[in-house]
Coordinates of C-alpha atoms in Angstrom, one line a residue:
Chain W
V1 CA 36.0 6.2 -7.9
S2 CA 37.3 5.1 -11.3
T3 CA 37.1 1.4 -10.5
R4 CA 33.5 1.9 -9.4
V5 CA 32.7 3.5 -12.7
V6 CA 34.3 0.7 -14.6
A7 CA 32.4 -1.9 -12.5
E8 CA 29.2 -0.1 -13.2
A9 CA 29.9 0.3 -16.9
G10 CA 30.6 -3.5 -16.9
A11 CA 27.3 -4.2 -15.2
V12 CA 25.5 -2.1 -17.9
T13 CA 27.3 -3.9 -20.7
E14 CA 26.1 -7.1 -19.2
L15 CA 22.6 -5.9 -20.0
G16 CA 23.5 -5.1 -23.5
H17 CA 23.9 -1.4 -23.1
A18 CA 27.5 -0.4 -23.7
R19 CA 27.5 2.9 -21.9
E20 CA 28.3 4.3 -18.5
A21 CA 25.9 4.2 -15.7
H22 CA 23.6 7.2 -15.4
V23 CA 24.6 9.4 -12.4
P24 CA 22.6 12.6 -12.1
E25 CA 23.9 16.0 -11.3
A26 CA 22.2 18.2 -8.8
A27 CA 19.8 20.8 -10.2
E28 CA 20.9 24.4 -9.9
H29 CA 18.8 25.2 -6.8
F30 CA 20.4 22.3 -4.8
E31 CA 23.8 22.3 -3.3
S32 CA 24.4 18.6 -3.8
V33 CA 22.8 15.4 -5.1
E34 CA 22.3 14.3 -1.5
Q35 CA 20.3 17.4 -0.7
Q36 CA 18.3 16.9 -3.9
E37 CA 17.5 13.3 -3.0
H38 CA 16.6 14.3 0.5
A39 CA 14.1 16.8 -0.9
A40 CA 12.7 14.1 -3.3
R41 CA 12.2 11.7 -0.3
L42 CA 10.6 14.4 1.9
G43 CA 8.3 15.4 -0.9
M44 CA 7.2 11.8 -1.4
W45 CA 6.4 11.3 2.3
I46 CA 4.4 14.6 2.4
F47 CA 2.5 13.4 -0.7
L48 CA 1.8 10.0 0.9
S49 CA 0.7 11.8 4.1
S50 CA -1.8 13.9 2.1
E51 CA -3.0 10.7 0.4
T52 CA -3.8 9.2 3.8
L53 CA -5.9 12.3 4.5
L54 CA -7.9 11.7 1.4
F55 CA -8.7 8.2 2.6
A56 CA -9.2 9.5 6.2
A57 CA -12.3 11.3 5.1
L58 CA -13.9 8.0 4.0
F59 CA -12.5 6.1 7.0
A60 CA -14.1 8.8 9.3
L61 CA -17.4 8.5 7.5
Y62 CA -17.2 4.7 7.9
A63 CA -16.5 5.2 11.7
G64 CA -19.5 7.6 12.0
Y65 CA -22.0 5.4 10.1
R66 CA -20.8 2.3 11.8
A67 CA -21.4 3.9 15.2
M68 CA -24.9 4.8 13.9
Y69 CA -25.8 1.5 12.1
S70 CA -23.6 -1.1 13.9
V71 CA -26.0 -4.0 13.4
D72 CA -26.5 -3.3 9.7
F73 CA -22.8 -2.8 9.1
L74 CA -21.9 -6.2 10.7
A75 CA -24.6 -8.0 8.7
A76 CA -23.5 -6.3 5.4
S77 CA -19.8 -7.0 6.0
H78 CA -20.6 -10.7 6.4
H79 CA -22.0 -10.7 2.9
N80 CA -18.5 -9.8 1.6
N81 CA -16.4 -12.8 0.5
M82 CA -13.9 -13.2 3.3
L83 CA -11.8 -15.7 1.3
I84 CA -11.3 -13.2 -1.6
G85 CA -10.6 -10.4 0.8
T86 CA -8.0 -12.5 2.7
A87 CA -6.4 -13.7 -0.6
N88 CA -6.1 -10.1 -1.7
T89 CA -4.5 -9.2 1.6
A90 CA -1.9 -11.9 1.2
I91 CA -1.3 -10.8 -2.5
L92 CA -0.7 -7.2 -1.5
I93 CA 1.6 -8.1 1.4
T94 CA 3.6 -10.3 -0.9
S95 CA 3.8 -7.5 -3.5
S96 CA 5.1 -5.1 -0.8
F97 CA 7.8 -7.7 -0.2
T98 CA 8.7 -8.0 -3.9
V99 CA 8.9 -4.2 -4.4
A100 CA 11.1 -4.0 -1.3
W101 CA 13.2 -6.7 -2.8
A102 CA 13.4 -4.8 -6.1
L103 CA 14.8 -1.7 -4.4
H104 CA 17.2 -3.9 -2.3
S105 CA 18.4 -5.6 -5.5
V106 CA 19.0 -2.3 -7.4
Q107 CA 20.8 -0.9 -4.4
H108 CA 23.2 -3.8 -4.7
D109 CA 23.5 -3.5 -8.5
A110 CA 21.5 -6.7 -9.1
R111 CA 19.5 -4.9 -11.8
R112 CA 18.0 -8.0 -13.5
M113 CA 16.7 -9.2 -10.2
G114 CA 15.4 -5.7 -9.5
A115 CA 13.5 -5.6 -12.8
L116 CA 12.2 -9.2 -12.3
S117 CA 10.9 -8.3 -8.8
L118 CA 9.2 -5.1 -10.2
G119 CA 7.6 -7.2 -12.9
L120 CA 6.3 -9.7 -10.2
T121 CA 4.9 -6.8 -8.2
V122 CA 2.9 -5.6 -11.2
L123 CA 1.6 -9.1 -11.8
L124 CA 0.5 -9.3 -8.2
G125 CA -1.2 -6.0 -8.6
M126 CA -3.1 -7.5 -11.6
A127 CA -4.1 -10.5 -9.6
F128 CA -5.4 -8.2 -6.9
L129 CA -7.5 -6.3 -9.4
G130 CA -8.7 -9.5 -11.0
L131 CA -10.1 -10.8 -7.7
K132 CA -11.6 -7.3 -7.1
I133 CA -13.4 -7.6 -10.4
V134 CA -14.8 -11.1 -9.6
E135 CA -16.0 -9.6 -6.3
Y136 CA -17.7 -6.5 -7.9
L137 CA -19.4 -8.8 -10.5
D138 CA -20.8 -10.9 -7.7
H139 CA -22.1 -7.8 -6.0
F140 CA -23.7 -6.5 -9.2
H141 CA -25.3 -9.9 -9.6
H142 CA -27.0 -9.5 -6.2
G143 CA -28.1 -5.9 -7.1
I144 CA -25.5 -4.3 -4.8
Y145 CA -24.8 -1.0 -6.4
P146 CA -23.7 2.2 -4.7
G147 CA -26.1 4.9 -3.5
S148 CA -29.6 5.2 -4.9
H149 CA -29.0 2.3 -7.3
Y150 CA -28.8 -0.1 -4.4
R151 CA -31.4 -2.9 -4.7
F152 CA -30.2 -5.9 -2.6
A153 CA -33.5 -7.5 -1.5
E154 CA -31.9 -9.6 1.2
M155 CA -30.6 -6.5 3.0
P156 CA -32.9 -3.5 2.4
S157 CA -31.8 -1.5 5.4
H158 CA -30.5 2.0 5.1
G159 CA -27.4 1.0 7.1
A160 CA -26.5 -1.8 4.6
K161 CA -26.9 0.6 1.7
L162 CA -24.5 3.0 3.4
F163 CA -22.0 0.2 4.1
F164 CA -21.9 -0.9 0.5
T165 CA -21.8 2.6 -0.9
L166 CA -18.7 3.2 1.4
Y167 CA -17.4 -0.2 0.3
Y168 CA -17.5 0.9 -3.3
F169 CA -15.9 4.3 -2.6
L170 CA -13.1 2.9 -0.4
T171 CA -12.2 -0.1 -2.6
G172 CA -12.7 1.9 -5.8
L173 CA -10.4 4.7 -4.7
H174 CA -7.9 2.1 -3.5
A175 CA -8.2 0.2 -6.8
L176 CA -7.4 3.4 -8.7
H177 CA -4.2 3.7 -6.5
V178 CA -3.3 0.1 -7.3
L179 CA -3.7 0.9 -11.0
G180 CA -1.6 4.1 -10.7
G181 CA 1.1 2.3 -8.7
M182 CA 1.2 -0.6 -11.3
T183 CA 1.8 2.0 -14.1
F184 CA 4.5 3.8 -12.1
L185 CA 6.3 0.5 -11.2
A186 CA 6.0 -0.8 -14.8
L187 CA 7.7 2.4 -16.0
L188 CA 10.4 2.0 -13.3
M189 CA 11.0 -1.6 -14.4
W190 CA 11.7 -0.4 -18.0
L191 CA 14.1 2.2 -16.6
V192 CA 15.9 -0.3 -14.4
L193 CA 16.3 -2.6 -17.5
K194 CA 17.7 0.4 -19.4
G195 CA 20.3 0.8 -16.6
R196 CA 19.0 4.1 -15.4
Y197 CA 19.0 3.1 -11.7
H198 CA 21.9 1.5 -9.8
A199 CA 23.7 1.4 -6.4
R200 CA 24.4 5.2 -6.4
H201 CA 21.2 6.5 -8.0
Y202 CA 17.8 5.0 -7.0
V203 CA 15.7 7.7 -5.3
A204 CA 12.9 7.5 -7.9
L205 CA 12.7 3.7 -7.4
E206 CA 12.7 4.3 -3.7
N207 CA 9.7 6.7 -4.1
G208 CA 7.8 4.2 -6.3
A209 CA 8.3 1.5 -3.7
L210 CA 7.1 3.9 -1.0
Y211 CA 3.9 4.6 -3.0
W212 CA 3.2 0.9 -3.4
H213 CA 3.8 0.3 0.3
L214 CA 1.1 3.0 1.0
V215 CA -1.3 1.1 -1.2
D216 CA -0.6 -2.0 0.9
L217 CA -1.0 -0.1 4.2
I218 CA -4.4 1.2 3.2
W219 CA -5.6 -2.3 2.3
I220 CA -4.3 -3.6 5.6
F221 CA -6.9 -1.4 7.3
L222 CA -9.6 -1.9 4.6
W223 CA -9.6 -5.6 5.1
P224 CA -10.6 -5.7 8.8
L225 CA -13.1 -2.9 8.3
L226 CA -14.9 -4.4 5.2
Y227 CA -14.5 -8.1 5.7
L228 CA -13.8 -8.9 9.4
A229 CA -16.2 -6.6 11.2
G230 CA -17.0 -9.3 13.7
Chain G
M1 CA 27.2 -3.4 -1.2
T2 CA 27.9 -1.0 1.6
S3 CA 24.8 -0.6 3.8
R4 CA 23.0 -3.2 5.9
P5 CA 24.2 -6.5 4.6
H6 CA 21.3 -8.4 6.2
G7 CA 18.6 -6.1 4.7
G8 CA 17.4 -8.9 2.5
I9 CA 16.8 -11.3 5.4
R10 CA 14.9 -8.6 7.3
Y11 CA 12.5 -8.3 4.3
V12 CA 11.9 -12.0 4.2
L13 CA 11.2 -12.1 8.0
A14 CA 8.8 -9.1 7.7
W15 CA 7.0 -10.8 4.8
V16 CA 6.6 -14.1 6.8
G17 CA 5.5 -12.1 9.9
L18 CA 2.9 -10.2 7.9
L19 CA 1.4 -13.4 6.5
V20 CA 1.4 -15.0 10.0
L21 CA -0.5 -12.0 11.4
T22 CA -2.9 -12.1 8.5
T23 CA -3.6 -15.8 9.3
V24 CA -4.1 -14.9 13.0
S25 CA -6.5 -12.1 12.1
F26 CA -8.4 -14.5 9.8
G27 CA -8.6 -17.1 12.6
A28 CA -9.7 -14.5 15.2
A29 CA -12.5 -13.4 12.8
H30 CA -14.0 -16.9 13.2
L31 CA -14.1 -16.8 17.0
A32 CA -17.1 -15.3 18.8
L33 CA -15.2 -12.3 20.2
G34 CA -18.3 -10.0 20.2
A35 CA -17.4 -6.4 21.0
A36 CA -13.7 -7.2 21.1
A37 CA -13.6 -8.4 17.4
A38 CA -13.1 -5.0 15.9
P39 CA -10.4 -3.8 18.4
V40 CA -8.6 -7.1 17.9
A41 CA -8.7 -6.9 14.1
L42 CA -7.7 -3.2 14.1
G43 CA -4.9 -3.9 16.6
I44 CA -3.4 -6.7 14.5
A45 CA -3.7 -4.3 11.4
S46 CA -1.8 -1.6 13.3
I47 CA 1.0 -4.1 14.1
K48 CA 1.1 -5.1 10.4
A49 CA 1.2 -1.4 9.4
G50 CA 4.1 -0.9 11.9
I51 CA 6.1 -3.7 10.3
V52 CA 5.5 -2.3 6.8
L53 CA 6.5 1.2 7.9
V54 CA 9.6 0.2 9.9
V55 CA 11.0 -2.6 7.7
F56 CA 9.8 -2.0 4.2
M57 CA 9.6 1.8 4.3
H58 CA 12.7 2.3 6.5
L59 CA 10.8 4.8 8.7
M60 CA 13.5 4.8 11.4
Q61 CA 16.2 5.7 8.9
T62 CA 14.3 8.7 7.6
N63 CA 14.8 12.3 8.5
P64 CA 12.9 13.8 11.5
A65 CA 11.0 16.0 9.0
V66 CA 9.6 12.9 7.3
R67 CA 8.4 11.5 10.7
T68 CA 6.9 14.8 11.6
A69 CA 4.9 14.9 8.3
L70 CA 3.7 11.3 8.8
G71 CA 3.0 11.7 12.5
T72 CA 0.9 14.8 11.9
A73 CA -1.2 13.0 9.3
I74 CA -1.8 10.0 11.6
V75 CA -2.8 12.3 14.5
F76 CA -5.2 14.3 12.3
I77 CA -6.8 11.1 11.0
L78 CA -7.4 9.8 14.5
L79 CA -8.8 13.2 15.6
L80 CA -11.2 13.3 12.6
A81 CA -12.5 9.8 13.3
A82 CA -12.7 10.3 17.0
G83 CA -14.6 13.7 16.6
I84 CA -17.2 12.2 14.2
V85 CA -17.7 9.1 16.4
A86 CA -18.0 11.2 19.5
D87 CA -20.6 13.4 17.8
V88 CA -22.7 10.4 16.6
V89 CA -22.7 8.4 19.9
T90 CA -23.5 11.3 22.2
R91 CA -26.6 12.5 20.2

């Protein structure tokens, strides 16, 4: 154990912080750190499952309205820019890889690589939101607004209005999750640079990565529903 | 340094696989698949989701309690969507 601590202290010094690596103690109501981390992980997964149920309500509305207005939904989805949608899919998939790489690096005490990968993930999140803004502006330009503000002359049908209203709710809610995830990951990047997480203590980073993967998972289904309807 | 020495390569392969599936889905969207278009696109999306869950999120290494929570959520989502669609199409 002592050589391990020395090695970790060395790795911290390398980053300019001459102090020992932070290893947490279990809180009073846990028997061990392992049990505490298990609880943290399970809590995160239950939180993620409840997040999917939040989106599920909108997905179910989409399924119902698409069954009712299938022709309008197809026509409206063709108006969405498939290239932007596909680029954003590739961006989020790549960011899922970089956040997995960040966790993998920290688990192997490569903290600088971990922080770099987290930074890259945040930048990819920004690129995603940037393209989303370009897309929203184009929609506004055409008079495509949600709900009763909808005035897209080319597609005046009730079904198209419902499609775009759902489009705004689904992508808007998702974009808020992207923003939240980016904030969380930027904070984790700062803590990784400070030497807070390392090979023996990384459950918070693991949970941050899980959250970001969920953001990716939701987009994996939004892309075919909103851009590739057929 | 101790667990899964080839973990990094698995991530790279998963990333490449996801990009390939995205390209396949993009290509399929340009074919005249008709009624099959949506099932094909959602089928590919489900495979991609499986890769993210298993490789990036380490689903198989998680505790059974985690898989129960996730499995329940997925079943409820499918029930909700199926119930609403069944209502709409049988009116």
